[in-house]
Short mmCIF file of C-alpha atoms in Angstrom, two decimals:
data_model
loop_
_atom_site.label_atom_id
_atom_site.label_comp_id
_atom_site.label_asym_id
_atom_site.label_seq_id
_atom_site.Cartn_x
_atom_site.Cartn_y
_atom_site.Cartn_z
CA UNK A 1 -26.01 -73.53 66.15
CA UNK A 2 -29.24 -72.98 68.36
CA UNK A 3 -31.88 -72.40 65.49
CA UNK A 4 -34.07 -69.27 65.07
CA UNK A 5 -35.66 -69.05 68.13
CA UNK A 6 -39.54 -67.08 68.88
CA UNK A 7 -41.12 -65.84 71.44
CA UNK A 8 -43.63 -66.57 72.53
CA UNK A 9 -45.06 -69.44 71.07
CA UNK A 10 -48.31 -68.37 71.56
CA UNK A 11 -50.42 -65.53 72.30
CA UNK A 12 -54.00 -64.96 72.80
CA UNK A 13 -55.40 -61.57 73.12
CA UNK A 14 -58.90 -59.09 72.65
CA UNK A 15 -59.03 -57.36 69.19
CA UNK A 16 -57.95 -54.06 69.29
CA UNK A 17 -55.19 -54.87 71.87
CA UNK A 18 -51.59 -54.38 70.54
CA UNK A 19 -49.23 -57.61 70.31
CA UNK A 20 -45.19 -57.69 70.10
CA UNK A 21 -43.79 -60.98 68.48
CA UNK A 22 -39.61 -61.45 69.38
CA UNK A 23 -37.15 -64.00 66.76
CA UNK A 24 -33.63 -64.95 67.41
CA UNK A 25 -31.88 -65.66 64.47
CA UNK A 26 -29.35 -67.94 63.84
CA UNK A 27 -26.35 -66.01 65.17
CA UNK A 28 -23.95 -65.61 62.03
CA UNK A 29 -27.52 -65.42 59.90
CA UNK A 30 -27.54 -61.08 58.50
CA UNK A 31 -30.99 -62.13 56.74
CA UNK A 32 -34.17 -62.04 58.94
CA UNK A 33 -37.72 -62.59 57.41
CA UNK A 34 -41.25 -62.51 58.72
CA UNK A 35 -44.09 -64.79 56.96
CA UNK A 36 -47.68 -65.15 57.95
CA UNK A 37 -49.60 -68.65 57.45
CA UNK A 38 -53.02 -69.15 57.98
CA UNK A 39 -54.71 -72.85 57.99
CA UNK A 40 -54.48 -74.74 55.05
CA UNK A 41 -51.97 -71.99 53.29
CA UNK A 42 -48.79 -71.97 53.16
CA UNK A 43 -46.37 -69.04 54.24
CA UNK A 44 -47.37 -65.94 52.90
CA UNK A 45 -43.88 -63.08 53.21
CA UNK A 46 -44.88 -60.06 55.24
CA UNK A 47 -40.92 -58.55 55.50
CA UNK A 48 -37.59 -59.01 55.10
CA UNK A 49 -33.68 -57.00 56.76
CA UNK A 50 -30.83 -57.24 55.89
CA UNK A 51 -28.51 -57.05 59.32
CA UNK A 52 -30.57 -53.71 60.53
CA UNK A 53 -31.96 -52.24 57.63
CA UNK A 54 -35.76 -52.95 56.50
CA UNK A 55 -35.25 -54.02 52.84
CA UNK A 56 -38.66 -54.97 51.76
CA UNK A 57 -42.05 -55.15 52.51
CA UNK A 58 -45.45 -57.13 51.61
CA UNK A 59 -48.34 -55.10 50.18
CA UNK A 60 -49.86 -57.56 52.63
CA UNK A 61 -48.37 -55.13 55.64
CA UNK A 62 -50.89 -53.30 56.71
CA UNK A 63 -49.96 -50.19 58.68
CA UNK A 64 -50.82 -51.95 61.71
CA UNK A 65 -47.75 -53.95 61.47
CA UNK A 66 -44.45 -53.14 62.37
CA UNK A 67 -41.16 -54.53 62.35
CA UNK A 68 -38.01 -53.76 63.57
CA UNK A 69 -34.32 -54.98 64.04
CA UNK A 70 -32.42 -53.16 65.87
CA UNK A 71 -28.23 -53.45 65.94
CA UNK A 72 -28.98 -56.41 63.40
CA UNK A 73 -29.65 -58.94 65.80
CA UNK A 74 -33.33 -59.99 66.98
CA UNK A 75 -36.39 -58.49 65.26
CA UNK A 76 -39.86 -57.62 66.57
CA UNK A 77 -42.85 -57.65 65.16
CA UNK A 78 -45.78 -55.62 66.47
CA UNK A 79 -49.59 -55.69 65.95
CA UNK A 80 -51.34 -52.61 66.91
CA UNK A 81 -55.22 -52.44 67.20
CA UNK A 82 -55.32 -56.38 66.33
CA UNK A 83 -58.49 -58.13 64.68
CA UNK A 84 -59.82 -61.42 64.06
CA UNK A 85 -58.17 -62.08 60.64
CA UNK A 86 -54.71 -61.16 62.10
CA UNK A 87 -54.88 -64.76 64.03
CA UNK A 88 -52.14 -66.72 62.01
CA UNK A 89 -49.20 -67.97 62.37
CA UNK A 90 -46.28 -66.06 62.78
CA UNK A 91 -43.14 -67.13 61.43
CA UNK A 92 -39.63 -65.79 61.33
CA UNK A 93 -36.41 -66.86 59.18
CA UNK A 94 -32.72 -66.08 59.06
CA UNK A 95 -30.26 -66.87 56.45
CA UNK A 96 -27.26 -66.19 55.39
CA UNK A 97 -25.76 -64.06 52.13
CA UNK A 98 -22.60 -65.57 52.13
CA UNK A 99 -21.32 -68.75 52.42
CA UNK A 100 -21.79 -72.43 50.78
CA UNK A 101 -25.52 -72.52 52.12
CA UNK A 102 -26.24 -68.85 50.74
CA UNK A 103 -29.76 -67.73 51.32
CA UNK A 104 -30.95 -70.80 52.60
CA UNK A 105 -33.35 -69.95 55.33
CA UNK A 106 -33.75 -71.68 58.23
CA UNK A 107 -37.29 -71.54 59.94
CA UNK A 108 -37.93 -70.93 63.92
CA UNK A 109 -41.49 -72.78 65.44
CA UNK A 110 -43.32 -70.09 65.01
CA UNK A 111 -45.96 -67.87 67.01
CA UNK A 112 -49.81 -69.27 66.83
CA UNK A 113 -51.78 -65.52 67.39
CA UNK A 114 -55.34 -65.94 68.57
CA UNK A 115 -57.59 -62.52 68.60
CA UNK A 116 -60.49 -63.10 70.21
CA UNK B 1 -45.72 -62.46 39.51
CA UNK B 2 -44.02 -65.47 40.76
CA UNK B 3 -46.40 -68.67 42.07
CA UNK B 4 -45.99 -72.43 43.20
CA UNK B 5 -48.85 -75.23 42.65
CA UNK B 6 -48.95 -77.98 44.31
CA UNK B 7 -51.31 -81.61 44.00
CA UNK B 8 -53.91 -81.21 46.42
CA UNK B 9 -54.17 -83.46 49.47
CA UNK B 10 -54.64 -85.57 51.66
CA UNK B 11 -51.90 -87.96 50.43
CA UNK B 12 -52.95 -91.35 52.05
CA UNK B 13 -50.23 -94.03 51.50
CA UNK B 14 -49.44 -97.39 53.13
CA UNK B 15 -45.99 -98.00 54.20
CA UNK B 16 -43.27 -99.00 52.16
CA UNK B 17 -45.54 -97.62 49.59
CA UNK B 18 -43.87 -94.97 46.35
CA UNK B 19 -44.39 -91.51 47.05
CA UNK B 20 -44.76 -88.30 44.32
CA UNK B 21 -45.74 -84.87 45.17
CA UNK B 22 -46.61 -82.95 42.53
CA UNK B 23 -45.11 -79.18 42.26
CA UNK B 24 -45.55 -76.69 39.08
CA UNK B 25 -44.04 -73.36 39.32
CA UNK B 26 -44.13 -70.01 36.98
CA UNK B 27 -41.23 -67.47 37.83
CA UNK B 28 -40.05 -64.32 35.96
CA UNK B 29 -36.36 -65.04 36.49
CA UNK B 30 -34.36 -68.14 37.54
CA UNK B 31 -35.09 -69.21 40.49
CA UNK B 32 -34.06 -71.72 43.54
CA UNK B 33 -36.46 -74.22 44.15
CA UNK B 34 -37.19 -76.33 47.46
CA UNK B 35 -39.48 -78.59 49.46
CA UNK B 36 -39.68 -78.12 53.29
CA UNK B 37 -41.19 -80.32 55.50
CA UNK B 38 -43.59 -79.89 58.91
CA UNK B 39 -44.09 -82.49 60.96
CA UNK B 40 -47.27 -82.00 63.56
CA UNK B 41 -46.67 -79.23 66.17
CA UNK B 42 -43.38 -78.29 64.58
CA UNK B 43 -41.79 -75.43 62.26
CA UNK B 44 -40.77 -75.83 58.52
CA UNK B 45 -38.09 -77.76 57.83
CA UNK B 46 -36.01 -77.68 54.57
CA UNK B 47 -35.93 -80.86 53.64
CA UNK B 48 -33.72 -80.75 49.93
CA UNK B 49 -33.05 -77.40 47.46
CA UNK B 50 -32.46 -77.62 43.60
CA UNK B 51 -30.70 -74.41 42.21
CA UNK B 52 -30.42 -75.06 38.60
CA UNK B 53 -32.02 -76.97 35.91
CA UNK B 54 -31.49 -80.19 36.05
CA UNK B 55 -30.14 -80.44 39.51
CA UNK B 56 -31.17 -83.16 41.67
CA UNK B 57 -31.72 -82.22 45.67
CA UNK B 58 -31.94 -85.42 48.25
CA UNK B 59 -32.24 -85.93 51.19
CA UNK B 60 -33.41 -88.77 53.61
CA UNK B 61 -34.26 -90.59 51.03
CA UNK B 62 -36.48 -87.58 49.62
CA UNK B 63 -35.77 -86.86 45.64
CA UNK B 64 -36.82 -83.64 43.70
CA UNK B 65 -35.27 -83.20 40.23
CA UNK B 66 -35.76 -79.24 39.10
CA UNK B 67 -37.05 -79.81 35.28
CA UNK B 68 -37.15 -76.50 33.52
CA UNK B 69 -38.69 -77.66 30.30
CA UNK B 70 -41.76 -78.50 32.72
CA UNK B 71 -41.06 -76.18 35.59
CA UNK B 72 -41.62 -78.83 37.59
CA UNK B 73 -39.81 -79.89 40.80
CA UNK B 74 -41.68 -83.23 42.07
CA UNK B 75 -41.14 -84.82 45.21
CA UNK B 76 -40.56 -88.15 45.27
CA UNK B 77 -39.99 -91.46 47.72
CA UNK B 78 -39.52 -94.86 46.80
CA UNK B 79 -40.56 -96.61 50.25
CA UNK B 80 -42.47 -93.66 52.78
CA UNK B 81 -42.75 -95.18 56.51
CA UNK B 82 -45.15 -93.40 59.32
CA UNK B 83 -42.90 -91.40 60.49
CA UNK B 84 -43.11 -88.93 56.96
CA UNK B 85 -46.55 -88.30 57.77
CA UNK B 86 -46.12 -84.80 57.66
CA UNK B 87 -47.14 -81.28 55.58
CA UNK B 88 -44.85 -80.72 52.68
CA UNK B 89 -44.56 -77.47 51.16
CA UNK B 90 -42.90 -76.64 47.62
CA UNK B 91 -41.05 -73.40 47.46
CA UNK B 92 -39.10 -71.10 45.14
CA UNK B 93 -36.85 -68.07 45.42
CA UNK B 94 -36.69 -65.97 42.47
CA UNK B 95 -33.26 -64.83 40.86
CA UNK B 96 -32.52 -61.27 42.07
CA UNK B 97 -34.29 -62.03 45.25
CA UNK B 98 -34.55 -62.56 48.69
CA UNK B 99 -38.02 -63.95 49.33
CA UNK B 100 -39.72 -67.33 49.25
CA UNK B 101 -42.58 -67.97 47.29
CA UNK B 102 -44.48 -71.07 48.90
CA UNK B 103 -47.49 -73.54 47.48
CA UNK B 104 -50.25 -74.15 49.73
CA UNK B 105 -48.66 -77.12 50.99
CA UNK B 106 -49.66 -81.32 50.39
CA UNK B 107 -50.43 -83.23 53.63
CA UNK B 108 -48.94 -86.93 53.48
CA UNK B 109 -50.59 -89.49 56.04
CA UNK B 110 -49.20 -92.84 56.23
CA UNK B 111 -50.59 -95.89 57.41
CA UNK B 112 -49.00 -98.68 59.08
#
């Protein structure tokens, strides 16, 4: 058991550019999440699959945001046309729906995005 | 809709000193609750989970008991050291979902 894994761990870029955000969940995880935290907050939920299929979504996803996960493995999240209050941290979970530790989830380190 | 309160900090303790967090939920269902943990520079950790009332999650010496005449879930230490210094968030996961619901998280600083 590696732990979720992201990459990268951080990323600085220009508003307006577009950003791509990868997590590796844990590898028998089906459940993959993305939350958002900003300083001082805590983790806000911005989506959520279940092995490939998008389940839910935030009202908090703007239409700038995008996730995928395709085959039900990794996920990506992209930023298009980024802006100031998109800087955040970006943090993905996986967790499990069966088993004696159902729906725990299990955080990775997170990506810090900076929009400049 | 579903929210988590937590005591605002900083928390400054001395060691060895007893340790409560305070966390107040509201929830339309039944839900999980737990505390996770994030030490400087690092991700959230889960540090114990309650699933019913009256359940009692531990865990290094961490308590939480989930009271649902109070809807309370408290975190509790009897003897912190430096080492706990460290951002701890109180969360819940409402019955019929997936989803975590988090408080705004209670930094702990403790002094040698």
């Amino acid at each position: 058991d590696t732990g979720v894994s992201q990459d990268p761990r951080h990323k600085i870029t220009k508003r307006g550019q577009n950003v791509t955000f990868r997590c590796d969940p844990i590898s028998e995880h089906n459940r993959l999440y993305w939350y958002r935290q900003t300083l001082g907050q805590g983790p806000e939920f911005l989506t959520y699959f279940q092995n490939e299929a998008q389940l839910e979504k935030s009202r908090l996803l703007s239409d700038r945001f995008s996730a995928e996960r395709p085959k039900g493995s990794f996920s990506t999240l992209e930023i298009q046309r980024t802006e100031q209050g998109d800087s955040a941290m970006y943090l993905c979970a996986s967790s499990s729906s069966s088993g004696t530790s159902t729906d725990t989830q299990y955080f990775g380190p997170g990506t810090r995005l900076t929009v400049l | 809709g579903d929210s988590v309160t937590q005591m605002e900090g900083p928390v400054t303790l001395s060691e060895e000193a007893f340790l409560t967090i305070n966390c107040t939920y509201t929830a339309t269902g039944y839900p999980s609750l737990f505390w996770y943990v994030q030490y400087p520079g690092e991700g959230l950790q889960l540090l114990l989970k309650a699933t019913k009332a009256d359940d009692k999650g531990s865990n290094k010496g961490f308590e939480a008991t989930y009271r649902k005449e109070t809807t309370s879930f408290h975190l509790e230490k009897g003897s912190v050291q430096v080492s706990d210094s460290a951002v701890y968030f109180c969360a819940l996961r409402d019955s019929g979902y997936s989803t975590l619901t988090f408080g705004k998280g209670t930094m702990l600083l403790v002094s040698p």
